[in-house]
Coordinates of C-alpha atoms and ligand atoms in Angstrom, one line a residue:
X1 CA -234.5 -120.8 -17.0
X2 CA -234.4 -120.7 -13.3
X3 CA -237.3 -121.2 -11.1
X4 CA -238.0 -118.3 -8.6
X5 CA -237.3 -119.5 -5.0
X6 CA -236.9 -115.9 -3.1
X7 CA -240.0 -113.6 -2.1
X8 CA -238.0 -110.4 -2.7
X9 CA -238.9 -107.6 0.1
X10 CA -240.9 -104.6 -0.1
X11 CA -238.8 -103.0 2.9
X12 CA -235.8 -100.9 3.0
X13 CA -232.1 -102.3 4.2
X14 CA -230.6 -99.9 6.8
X15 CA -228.2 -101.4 8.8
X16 CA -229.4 -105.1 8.4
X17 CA -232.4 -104.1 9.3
X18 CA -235.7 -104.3 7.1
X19 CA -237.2 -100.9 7.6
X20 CA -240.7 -100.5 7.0
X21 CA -243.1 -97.3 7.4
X22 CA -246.7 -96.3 8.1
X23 CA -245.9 -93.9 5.2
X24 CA -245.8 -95.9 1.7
X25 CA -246.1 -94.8 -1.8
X26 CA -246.9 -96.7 -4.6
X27 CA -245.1 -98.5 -7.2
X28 CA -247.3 -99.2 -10.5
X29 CA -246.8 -101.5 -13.4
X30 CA -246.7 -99.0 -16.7
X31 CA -248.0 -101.6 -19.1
X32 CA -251.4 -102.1 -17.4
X33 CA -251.1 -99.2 -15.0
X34 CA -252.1 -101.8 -11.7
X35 CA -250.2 -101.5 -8.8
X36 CA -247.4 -104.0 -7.8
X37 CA -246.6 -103.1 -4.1
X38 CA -246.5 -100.0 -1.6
X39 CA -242.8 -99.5 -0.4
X40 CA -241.6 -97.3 2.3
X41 CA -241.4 -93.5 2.1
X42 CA -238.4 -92.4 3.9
X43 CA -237.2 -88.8 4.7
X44 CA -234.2 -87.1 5.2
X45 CA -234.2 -88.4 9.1
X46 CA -234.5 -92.4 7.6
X47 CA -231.2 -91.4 5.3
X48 CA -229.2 -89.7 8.2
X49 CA -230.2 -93.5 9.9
X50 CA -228.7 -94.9 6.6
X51 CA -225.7 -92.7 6.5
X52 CA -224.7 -93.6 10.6
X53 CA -225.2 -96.7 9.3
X54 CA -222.5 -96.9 6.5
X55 CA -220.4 -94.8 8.7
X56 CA -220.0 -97.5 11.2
X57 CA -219.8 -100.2 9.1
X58 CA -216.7 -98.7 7.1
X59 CA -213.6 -99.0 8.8
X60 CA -214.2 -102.9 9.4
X61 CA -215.4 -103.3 5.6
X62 CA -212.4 -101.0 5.0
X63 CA -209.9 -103.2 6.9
X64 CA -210.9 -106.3 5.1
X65 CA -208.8 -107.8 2.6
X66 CA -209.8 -107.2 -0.8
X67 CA -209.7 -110.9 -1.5
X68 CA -212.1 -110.9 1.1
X69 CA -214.8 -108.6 -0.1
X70 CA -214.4 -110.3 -3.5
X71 CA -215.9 -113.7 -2.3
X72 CA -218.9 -111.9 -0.9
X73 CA -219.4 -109.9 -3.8
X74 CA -218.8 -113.5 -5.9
X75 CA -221.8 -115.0 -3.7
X76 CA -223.6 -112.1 -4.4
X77 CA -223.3 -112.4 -8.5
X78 CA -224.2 -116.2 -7.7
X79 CA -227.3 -115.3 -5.7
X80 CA -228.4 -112.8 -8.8
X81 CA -227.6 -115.1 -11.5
X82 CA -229.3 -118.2 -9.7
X83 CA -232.6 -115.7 -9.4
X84 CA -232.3 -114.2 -13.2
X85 CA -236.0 -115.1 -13.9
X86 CA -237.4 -113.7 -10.6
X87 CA -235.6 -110.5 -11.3
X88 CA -236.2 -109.9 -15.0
X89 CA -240.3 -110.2 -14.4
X90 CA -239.8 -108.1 -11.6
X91 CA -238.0 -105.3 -13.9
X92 CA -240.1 -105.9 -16.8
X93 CA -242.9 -105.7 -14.3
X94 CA -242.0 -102.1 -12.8
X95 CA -240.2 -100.7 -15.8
X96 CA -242.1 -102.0 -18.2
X97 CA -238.7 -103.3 -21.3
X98 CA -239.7 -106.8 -22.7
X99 CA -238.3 -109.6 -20.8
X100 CA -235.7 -110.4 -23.1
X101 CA -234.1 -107.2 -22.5
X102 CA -235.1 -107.5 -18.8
X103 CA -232.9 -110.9 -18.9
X104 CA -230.0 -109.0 -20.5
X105 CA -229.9 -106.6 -18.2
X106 CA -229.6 -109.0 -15.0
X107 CA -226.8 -110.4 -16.9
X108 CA -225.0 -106.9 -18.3
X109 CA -225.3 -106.2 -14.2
X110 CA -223.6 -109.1 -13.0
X111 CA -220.8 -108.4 -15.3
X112 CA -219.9 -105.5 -13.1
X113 CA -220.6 -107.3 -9.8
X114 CA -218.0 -110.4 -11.8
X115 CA -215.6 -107.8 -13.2
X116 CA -215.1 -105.4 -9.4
X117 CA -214.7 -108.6 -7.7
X118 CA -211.6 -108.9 -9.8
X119 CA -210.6 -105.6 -10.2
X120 CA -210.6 -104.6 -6.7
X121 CA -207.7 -106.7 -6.0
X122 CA -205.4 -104.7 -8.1
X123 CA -205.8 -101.5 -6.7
X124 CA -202.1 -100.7 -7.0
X125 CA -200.2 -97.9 -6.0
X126 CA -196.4 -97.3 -6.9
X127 CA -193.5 -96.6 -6.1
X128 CA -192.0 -93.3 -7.2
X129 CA -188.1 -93.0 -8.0
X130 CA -186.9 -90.9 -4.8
X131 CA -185.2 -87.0 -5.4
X132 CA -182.7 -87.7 -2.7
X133 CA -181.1 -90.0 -1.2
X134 CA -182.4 -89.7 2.1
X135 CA -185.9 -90.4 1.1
X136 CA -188.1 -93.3 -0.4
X137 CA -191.7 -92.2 -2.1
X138 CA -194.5 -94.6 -2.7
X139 CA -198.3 -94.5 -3.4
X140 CA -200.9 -96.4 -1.6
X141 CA -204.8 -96.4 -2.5
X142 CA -207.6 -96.3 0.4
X143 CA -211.3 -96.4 0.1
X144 CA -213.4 -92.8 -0.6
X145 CA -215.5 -94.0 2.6
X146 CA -219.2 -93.8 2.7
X147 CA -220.6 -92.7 -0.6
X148 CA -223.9 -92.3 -2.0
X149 CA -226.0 -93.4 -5.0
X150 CA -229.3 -92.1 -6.6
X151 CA -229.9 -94.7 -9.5
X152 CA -232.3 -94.1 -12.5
X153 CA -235.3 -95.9 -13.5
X154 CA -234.1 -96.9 -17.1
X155 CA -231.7 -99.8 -15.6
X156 CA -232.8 -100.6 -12.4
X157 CA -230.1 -103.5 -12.0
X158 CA -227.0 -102.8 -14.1
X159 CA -227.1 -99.0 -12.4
X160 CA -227.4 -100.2 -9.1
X161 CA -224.3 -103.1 -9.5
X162 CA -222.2 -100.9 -11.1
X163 CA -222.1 -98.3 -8.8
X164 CA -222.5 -100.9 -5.6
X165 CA -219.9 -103.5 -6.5
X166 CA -217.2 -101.0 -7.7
X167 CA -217.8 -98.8 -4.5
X168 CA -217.4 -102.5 -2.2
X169 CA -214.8 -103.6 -4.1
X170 CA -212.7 -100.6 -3.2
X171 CA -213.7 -101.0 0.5
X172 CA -216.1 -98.0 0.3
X173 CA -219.8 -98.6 2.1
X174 CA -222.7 -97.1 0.7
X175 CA -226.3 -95.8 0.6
X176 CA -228.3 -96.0 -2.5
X177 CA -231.7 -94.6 -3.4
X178 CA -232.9 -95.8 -6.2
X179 CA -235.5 -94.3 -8.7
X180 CA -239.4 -93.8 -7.3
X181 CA -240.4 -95.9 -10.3
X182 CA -238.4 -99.0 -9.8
X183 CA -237.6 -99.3 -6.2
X184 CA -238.5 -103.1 -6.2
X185 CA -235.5 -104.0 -8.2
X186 CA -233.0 -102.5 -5.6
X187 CA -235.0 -104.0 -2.5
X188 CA -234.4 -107.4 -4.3
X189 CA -230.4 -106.8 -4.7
X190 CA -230.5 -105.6 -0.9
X191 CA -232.0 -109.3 -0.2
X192 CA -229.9 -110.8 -2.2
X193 CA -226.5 -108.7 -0.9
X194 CA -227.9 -109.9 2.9
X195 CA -228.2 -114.0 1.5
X196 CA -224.8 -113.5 0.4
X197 CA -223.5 -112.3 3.3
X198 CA -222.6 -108.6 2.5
X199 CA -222.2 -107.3 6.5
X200 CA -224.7 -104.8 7.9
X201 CA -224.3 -101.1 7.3
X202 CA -222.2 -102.0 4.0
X203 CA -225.1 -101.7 1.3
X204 CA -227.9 -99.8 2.4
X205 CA -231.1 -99.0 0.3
X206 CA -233.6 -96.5 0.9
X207 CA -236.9 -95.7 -1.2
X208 CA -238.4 -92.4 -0.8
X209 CA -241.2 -90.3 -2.7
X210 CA -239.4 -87.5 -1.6
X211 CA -236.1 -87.2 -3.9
X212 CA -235.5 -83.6 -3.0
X213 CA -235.5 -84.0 0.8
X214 CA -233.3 -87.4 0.6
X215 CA -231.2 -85.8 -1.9
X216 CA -230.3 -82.9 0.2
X217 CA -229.8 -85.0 3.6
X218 CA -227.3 -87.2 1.8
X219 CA -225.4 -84.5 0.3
X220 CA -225.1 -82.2 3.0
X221 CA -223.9 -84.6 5.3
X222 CA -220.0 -84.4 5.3
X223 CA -219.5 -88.5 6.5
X224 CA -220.7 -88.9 2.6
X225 CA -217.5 -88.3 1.0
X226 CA -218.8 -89.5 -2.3
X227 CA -221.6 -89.4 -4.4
X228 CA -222.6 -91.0 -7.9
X229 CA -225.6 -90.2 -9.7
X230 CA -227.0 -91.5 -12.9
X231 CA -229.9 -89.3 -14.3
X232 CA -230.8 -85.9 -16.1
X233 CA -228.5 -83.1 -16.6
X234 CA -230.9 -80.3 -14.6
X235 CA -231.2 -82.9 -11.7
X236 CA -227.1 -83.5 -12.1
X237 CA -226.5 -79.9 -12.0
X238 CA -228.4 -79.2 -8.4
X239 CA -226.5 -82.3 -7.1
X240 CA -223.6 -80.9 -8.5
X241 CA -224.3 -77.9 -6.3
X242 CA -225.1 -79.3 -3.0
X243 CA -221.8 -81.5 -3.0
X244 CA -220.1 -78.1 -2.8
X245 CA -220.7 -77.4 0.7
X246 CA -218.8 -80.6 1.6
X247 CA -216.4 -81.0 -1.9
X248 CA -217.7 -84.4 -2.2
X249 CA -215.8 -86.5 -5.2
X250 CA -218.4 -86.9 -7.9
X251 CA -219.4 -89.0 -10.5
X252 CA -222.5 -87.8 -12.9
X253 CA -224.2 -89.4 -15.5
X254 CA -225.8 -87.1 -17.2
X255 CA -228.4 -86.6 -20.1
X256 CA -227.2 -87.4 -23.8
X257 CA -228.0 -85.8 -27.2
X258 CA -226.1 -89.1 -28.9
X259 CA -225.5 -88.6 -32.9
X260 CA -225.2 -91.5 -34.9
X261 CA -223.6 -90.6 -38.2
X262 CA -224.0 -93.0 -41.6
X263 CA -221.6 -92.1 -44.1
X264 CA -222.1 -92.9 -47.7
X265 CA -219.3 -95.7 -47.5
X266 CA -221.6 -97.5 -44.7
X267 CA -222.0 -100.9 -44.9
X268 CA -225.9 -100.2 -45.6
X269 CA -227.4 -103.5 -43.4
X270 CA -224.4 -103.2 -40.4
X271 CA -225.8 -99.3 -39.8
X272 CA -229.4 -100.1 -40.2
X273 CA -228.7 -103.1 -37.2
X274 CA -226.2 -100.8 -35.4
X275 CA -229.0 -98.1 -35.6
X276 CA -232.1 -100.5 -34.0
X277 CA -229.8 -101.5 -31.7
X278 CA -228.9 -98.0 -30.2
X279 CA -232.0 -96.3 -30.8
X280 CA -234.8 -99.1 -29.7
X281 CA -233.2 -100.6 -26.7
X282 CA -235.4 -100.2 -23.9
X283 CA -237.7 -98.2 -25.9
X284 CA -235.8 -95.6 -26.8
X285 CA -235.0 -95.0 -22.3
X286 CA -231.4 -94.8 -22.6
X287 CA -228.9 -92.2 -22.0
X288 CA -226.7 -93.6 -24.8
X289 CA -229.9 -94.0 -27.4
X290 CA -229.1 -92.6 -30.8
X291 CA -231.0 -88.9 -30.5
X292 CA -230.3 -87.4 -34.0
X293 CA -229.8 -90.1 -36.8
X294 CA -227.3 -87.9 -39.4
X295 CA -227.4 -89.5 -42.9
X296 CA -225.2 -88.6 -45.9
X297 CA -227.0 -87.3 -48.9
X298 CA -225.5 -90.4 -51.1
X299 CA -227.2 -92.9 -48.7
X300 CA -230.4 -91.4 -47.4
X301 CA -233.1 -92.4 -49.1
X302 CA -231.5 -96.7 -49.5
X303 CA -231.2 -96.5 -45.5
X304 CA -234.5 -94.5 -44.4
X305 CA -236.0 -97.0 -47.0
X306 CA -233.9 -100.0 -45.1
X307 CA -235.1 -98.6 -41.6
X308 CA -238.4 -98.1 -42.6
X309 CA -238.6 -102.3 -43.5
X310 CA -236.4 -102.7 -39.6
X311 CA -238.6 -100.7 -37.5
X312 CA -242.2 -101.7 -38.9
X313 CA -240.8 -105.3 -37.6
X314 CA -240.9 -104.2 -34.0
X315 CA -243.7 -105.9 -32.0
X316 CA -245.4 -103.0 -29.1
X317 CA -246.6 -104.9 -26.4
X318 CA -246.1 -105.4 -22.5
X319 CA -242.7 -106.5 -21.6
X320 CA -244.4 -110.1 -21.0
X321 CA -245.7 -110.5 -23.9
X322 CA -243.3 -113.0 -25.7
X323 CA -243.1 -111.7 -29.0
X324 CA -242.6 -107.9 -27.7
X325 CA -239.7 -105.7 -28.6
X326 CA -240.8 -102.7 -27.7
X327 CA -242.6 -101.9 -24.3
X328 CA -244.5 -99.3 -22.5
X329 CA -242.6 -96.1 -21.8
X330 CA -242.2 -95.3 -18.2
X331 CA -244.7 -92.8 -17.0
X332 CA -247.4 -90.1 -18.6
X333 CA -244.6 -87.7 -19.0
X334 CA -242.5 -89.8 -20.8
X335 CA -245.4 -90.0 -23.4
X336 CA -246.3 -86.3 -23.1
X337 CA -242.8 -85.5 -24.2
X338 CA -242.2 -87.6 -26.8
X339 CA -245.9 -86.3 -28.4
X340 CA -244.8 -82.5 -28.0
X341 CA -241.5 -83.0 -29.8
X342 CA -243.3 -84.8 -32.8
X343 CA -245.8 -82.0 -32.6
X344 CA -243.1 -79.5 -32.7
X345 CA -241.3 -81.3 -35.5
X346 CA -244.4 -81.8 -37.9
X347 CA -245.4 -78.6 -37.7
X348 CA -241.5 -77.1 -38.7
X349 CA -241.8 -79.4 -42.0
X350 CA -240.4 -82.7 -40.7
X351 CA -242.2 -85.9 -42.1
X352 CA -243.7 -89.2 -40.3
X353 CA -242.1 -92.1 -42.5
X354 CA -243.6 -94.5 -40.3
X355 CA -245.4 -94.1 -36.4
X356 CA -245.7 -91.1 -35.4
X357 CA -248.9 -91.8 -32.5
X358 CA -249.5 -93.3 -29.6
X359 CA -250.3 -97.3 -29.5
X360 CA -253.4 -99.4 -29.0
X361 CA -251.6 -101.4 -26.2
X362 CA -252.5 -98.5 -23.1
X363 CA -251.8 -95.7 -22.3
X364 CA -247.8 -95.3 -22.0
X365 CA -246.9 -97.3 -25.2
X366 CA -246.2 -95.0 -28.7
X367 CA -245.5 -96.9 -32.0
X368 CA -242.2 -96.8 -33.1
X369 CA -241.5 -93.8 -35.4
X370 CA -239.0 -93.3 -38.1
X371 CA -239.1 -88.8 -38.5
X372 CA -237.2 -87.3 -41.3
X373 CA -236.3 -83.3 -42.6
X374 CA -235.3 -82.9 -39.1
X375 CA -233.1 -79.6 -38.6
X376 CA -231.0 -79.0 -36.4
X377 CA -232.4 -76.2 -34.6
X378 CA -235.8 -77.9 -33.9
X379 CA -236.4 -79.1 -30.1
X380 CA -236.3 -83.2 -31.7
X381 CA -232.7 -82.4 -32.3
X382 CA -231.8 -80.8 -29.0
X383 CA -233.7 -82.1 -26.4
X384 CA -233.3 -86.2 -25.5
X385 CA -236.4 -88.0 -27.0
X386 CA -236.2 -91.3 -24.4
X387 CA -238.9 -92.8 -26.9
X388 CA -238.8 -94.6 -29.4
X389 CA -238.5 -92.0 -32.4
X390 CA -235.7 -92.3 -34.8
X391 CA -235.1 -88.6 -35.6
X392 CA -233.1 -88.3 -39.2
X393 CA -231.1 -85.3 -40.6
X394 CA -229.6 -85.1 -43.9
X395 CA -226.4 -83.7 -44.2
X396 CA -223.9 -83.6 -47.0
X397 CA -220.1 -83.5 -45.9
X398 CA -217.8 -84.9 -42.9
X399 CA -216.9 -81.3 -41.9
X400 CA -221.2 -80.8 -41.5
X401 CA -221.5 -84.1 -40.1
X402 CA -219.0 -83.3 -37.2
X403 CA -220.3 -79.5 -36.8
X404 CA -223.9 -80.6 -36.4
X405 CA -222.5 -83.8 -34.4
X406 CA -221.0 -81.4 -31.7
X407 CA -223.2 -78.4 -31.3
X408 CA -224.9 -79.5 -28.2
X409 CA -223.9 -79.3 -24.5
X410 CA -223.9 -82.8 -24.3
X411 CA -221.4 -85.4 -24.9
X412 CA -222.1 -88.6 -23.9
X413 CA -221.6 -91.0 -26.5
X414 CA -221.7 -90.9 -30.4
X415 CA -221.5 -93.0 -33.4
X416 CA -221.0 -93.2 -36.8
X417 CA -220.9 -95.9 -39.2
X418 CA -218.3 -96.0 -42.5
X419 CA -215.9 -98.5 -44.0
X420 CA -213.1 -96.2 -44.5
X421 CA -211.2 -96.9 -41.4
X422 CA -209.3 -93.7 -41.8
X423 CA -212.3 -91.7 -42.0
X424 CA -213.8 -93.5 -38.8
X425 CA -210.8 -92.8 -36.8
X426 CA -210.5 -89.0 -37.9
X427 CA -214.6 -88.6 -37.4
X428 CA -214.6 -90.4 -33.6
X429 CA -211.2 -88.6 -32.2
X430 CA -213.2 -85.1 -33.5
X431 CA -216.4 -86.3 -31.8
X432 CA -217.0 -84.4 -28.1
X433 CA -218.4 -87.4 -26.6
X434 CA -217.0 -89.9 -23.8
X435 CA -217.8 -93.1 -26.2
X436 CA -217.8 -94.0 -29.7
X437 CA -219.4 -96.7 -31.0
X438 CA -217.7 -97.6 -34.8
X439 CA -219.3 -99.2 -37.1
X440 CA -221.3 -100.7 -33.5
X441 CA -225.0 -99.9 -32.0
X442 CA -223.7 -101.1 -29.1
X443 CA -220.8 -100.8 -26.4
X444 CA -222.0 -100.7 -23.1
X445 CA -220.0 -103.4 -20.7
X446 CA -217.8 -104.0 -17.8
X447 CA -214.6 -103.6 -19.6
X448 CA -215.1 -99.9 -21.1
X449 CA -215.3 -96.7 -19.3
X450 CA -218.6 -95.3 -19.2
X451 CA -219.1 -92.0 -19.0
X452 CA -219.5 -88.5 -20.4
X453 CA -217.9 -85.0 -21.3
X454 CA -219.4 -81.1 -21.2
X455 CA -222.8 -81.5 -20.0
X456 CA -223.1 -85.9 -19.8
X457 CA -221.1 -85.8 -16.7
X458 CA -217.4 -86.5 -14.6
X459 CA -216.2 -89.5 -14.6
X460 CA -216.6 -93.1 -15.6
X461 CA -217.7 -96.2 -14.2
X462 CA -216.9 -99.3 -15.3
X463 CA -213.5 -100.5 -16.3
X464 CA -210.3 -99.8 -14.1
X465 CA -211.4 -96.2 -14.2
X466 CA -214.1 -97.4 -12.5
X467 CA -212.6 -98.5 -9.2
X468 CA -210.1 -95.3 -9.3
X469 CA -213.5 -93.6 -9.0
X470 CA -214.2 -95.0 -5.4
X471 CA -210.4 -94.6 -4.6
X472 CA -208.2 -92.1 -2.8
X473 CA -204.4 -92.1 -3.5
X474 CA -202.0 -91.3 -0.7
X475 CA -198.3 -90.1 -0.9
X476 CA -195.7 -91.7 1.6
X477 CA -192.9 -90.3 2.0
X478 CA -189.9 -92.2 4.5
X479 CA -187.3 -90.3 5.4
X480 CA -184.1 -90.7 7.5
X481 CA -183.1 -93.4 5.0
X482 CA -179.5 -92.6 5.0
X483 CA -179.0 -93.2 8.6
Ligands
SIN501 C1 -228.0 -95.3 -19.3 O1 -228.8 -95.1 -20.2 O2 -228.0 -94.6 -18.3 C2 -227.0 -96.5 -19.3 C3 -227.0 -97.2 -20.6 C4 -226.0 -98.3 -20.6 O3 -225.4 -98.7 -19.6 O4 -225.8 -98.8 -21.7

């Protein structure tokens, strides 16, 4: 475990500059509910600073070698991994997952930084066999230009690296504003990027109370020629809108409604691991988080029984405490939603198997819940839960499975657990979703393309798809070649 040896900042990174305000708002630790630090509230005039900012700074960044912007995005992973510790009690501090996870996720976000470094030296064009003889075609890739990111709360590291380094590594500055919730996070990767030498106007991070406002100044502004966004659909969908007036490209990560489907043929202890793993990361907060648990009749009550033994070993607690798996949820909302669906599912004849209430530990904690006789028309099954509830519905054959599997608008990831490899490969290629976990609770990393279909999103990030995403292709065309 590494000592901490940085102070991180509480001001923004415009520039170079550390920006401060006489307007703060506060950011609040959800475990105990006592504040950490006030950071600065910037408005739409602070992001058009931000966005001249990255504007200048691109066509040098631009020019550079990608060799080049892969050693400062190399002393930038260094700087990260070398602070680990620092920055995993500051997450578990602001968002509240146990510091395990917290650790994890430092690391899972340095893959990206590790992995763009790389991959940004191969951004190939090609050469395209010529229709005449006169002429000679190839293909060359250039950087997007300035783009912009609005980063959730849920990962405050991993979604900030993954859009930063592959956006850098393509030659692409940018602007991020990261979530009201965990701003602290981002200002400690703007540190670090400055230690590591990442050159002014290239990364720039501004915190605001006012999403809206900073929202619509960054999309409206037609030197943005990109923006990524990692949050809920409704949010996605205004975004989606204001990027019209200037066709920004786009990449949106959107809300998920993720089924995880056991099959009688599961391997029985594989799904129930698969199943904690998905559904009880980060309490339930992720897009990708198991949302409707389908179980075959033939298997139902052996795994809800299995489950049942799995989830009364979780430990609630505050992300410090060293035995906790399961930690606060974010904010009163968060809570208030999760109650209301239970509510709503109780009273429609579902059953509490085990949970079910909030938990002793404060406020924003809930005890993890197993919920079953869940239909598929009840708001449990069609709304994301981001708790920790595992909602189960009983179904009986593959063709049910997959109906129930894809009536939603969302289609972010899936899974579905079943030793018949046949039946796995059928079941996943007739899932609507962008991933598949088989026979795995798990999948997110640098290698795989991340990302959704119908209402989860466009695009992915991540993966050589990931670096196209920050990329423009351009057609040459030489003529005069016979003279
Ligand atoms: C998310 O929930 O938005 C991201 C989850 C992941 O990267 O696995």
């Amino acid at each position: 475990m590494n000592a901490q040896t940085t102070t991180f900042p509480t001001a923004c990174l415009i520039g170079g500059e550390w920006v401060t305000k006489d307007k703060t708002f506060p950011v609040f630790d959800p475990a105990t509910g006592n504040k950490l630090a006030d950071v600065p509230d910037l408005d739409a005039t602070d992001a058009r600073r931000a966005i001249d900012a990255a504007h200048a700074a691109f066509p040098a960044w631009a020019a550079q070698p990608a060799k080049e912007r892969s050693k400062v995005l190399k002393r930038w992973l260094a700087l990260i991994t070398a602070e680990t510790e620092a920055l995993a009690q500051l997450m578990t501090a602001e968002q509240g997952k146990p510091l395990a996870e917290a650790r994890s996720e430092v690391a899972y976000g340095g893959t990206f930084i590790e992995w763009f470094a790389e991959e940004g030296k191969r951004a190939y064009g090609h050469t395209i066999p010529t229709t005449n003889t006169a002429t000679r075609y190839i293909t060359i890739k250039q950087p997007v230009g300035v783009c912009a990111a609005i980063t959730p709360w849920n990962f405050p590291i991993a979604m900030i690296t993954r859009k930063v380094s592959s956006a850098l590594a393509a030659g692409c500055t940018i602007v991020v504003k990261p979530s009201e919730e965990t701003p602290l996070c981002a200002l400690a990767l703007a540190k670090l990027a400055v230690d590591a030498g990442v050159p002014p106007g290239v990364l720039n991070i501004i915190t605001t109370n006012d999403a809206a406002s900073v929202g619509e100044a960054l999309t409206s502004d037609s030197r943005v020629r990109k923006l990524t966004f990692t949050g809920s659909t409704d949010v996605g969908k205004i975004l989606y809108r204001q990027c019209a007036g200037t066709i920004k490209k786009l990449t949106l990560e959107l809300g998920g409604n993720a089924p995880m489907i056991i099959f009688d043929d599961a391997d029985l202890k594989e799904a129930v691991e698969g199943t904690m793993a998905s559904k009880f990361r980060n309490a339930g907060q992720t897009c990708v988080c198991a949302n409707r648990i389908l179980v075959q009749s033939g298997i139902y009550d052996e795994f809800v029984a299995a489950l049942k033994v799995a989830v009364e070993k979780l430990t609630v607690g505050p992300g410090r405490q060293p035995d906790a798996t399961v930690g606060p949820l974010i904010n009163a909302d968060g809570i208030e939603k999760v109650k209301s669906l239970i509510a709503d599912a109780t009273s429609k004849g579902a059953k509490i198997v085990t949970g079910g209430t909030p938990a002793p530990q404060g406020p924003l904690f809930f005890t993890p819940t197993i919920i079953t006789g869940v239909e598929p028309a009840m708001a449990i099954a069609k709304d994301e839960i981001f708790g920790p509830v595992a909602s189960i519905i009983r179904f009986e054959t593959e063709a049910d499975a997959i109906r129930i599997a894809n009536d939603t608008p969302y289609g972010l990831a899936s899974y579905l657990f079943s030793q018949n490899l046949a039946r796995a490969w059928r079941v996943a290629e007739a899932l609507e979703t962008g991933l598949v976990g088989m026979n795995s609770g798990l999948f997110s990393n640098e290698v795989g393309p991340f990302g959704g279909v119908k209402q989860s999103g466009l695009g992915r990030e991540g993966a050589q798809e990931g670096l196209e995403e920050y990329l423009e292709t351009k057609f040459l065309c030489l003529g005069g070649m016979n003279s």
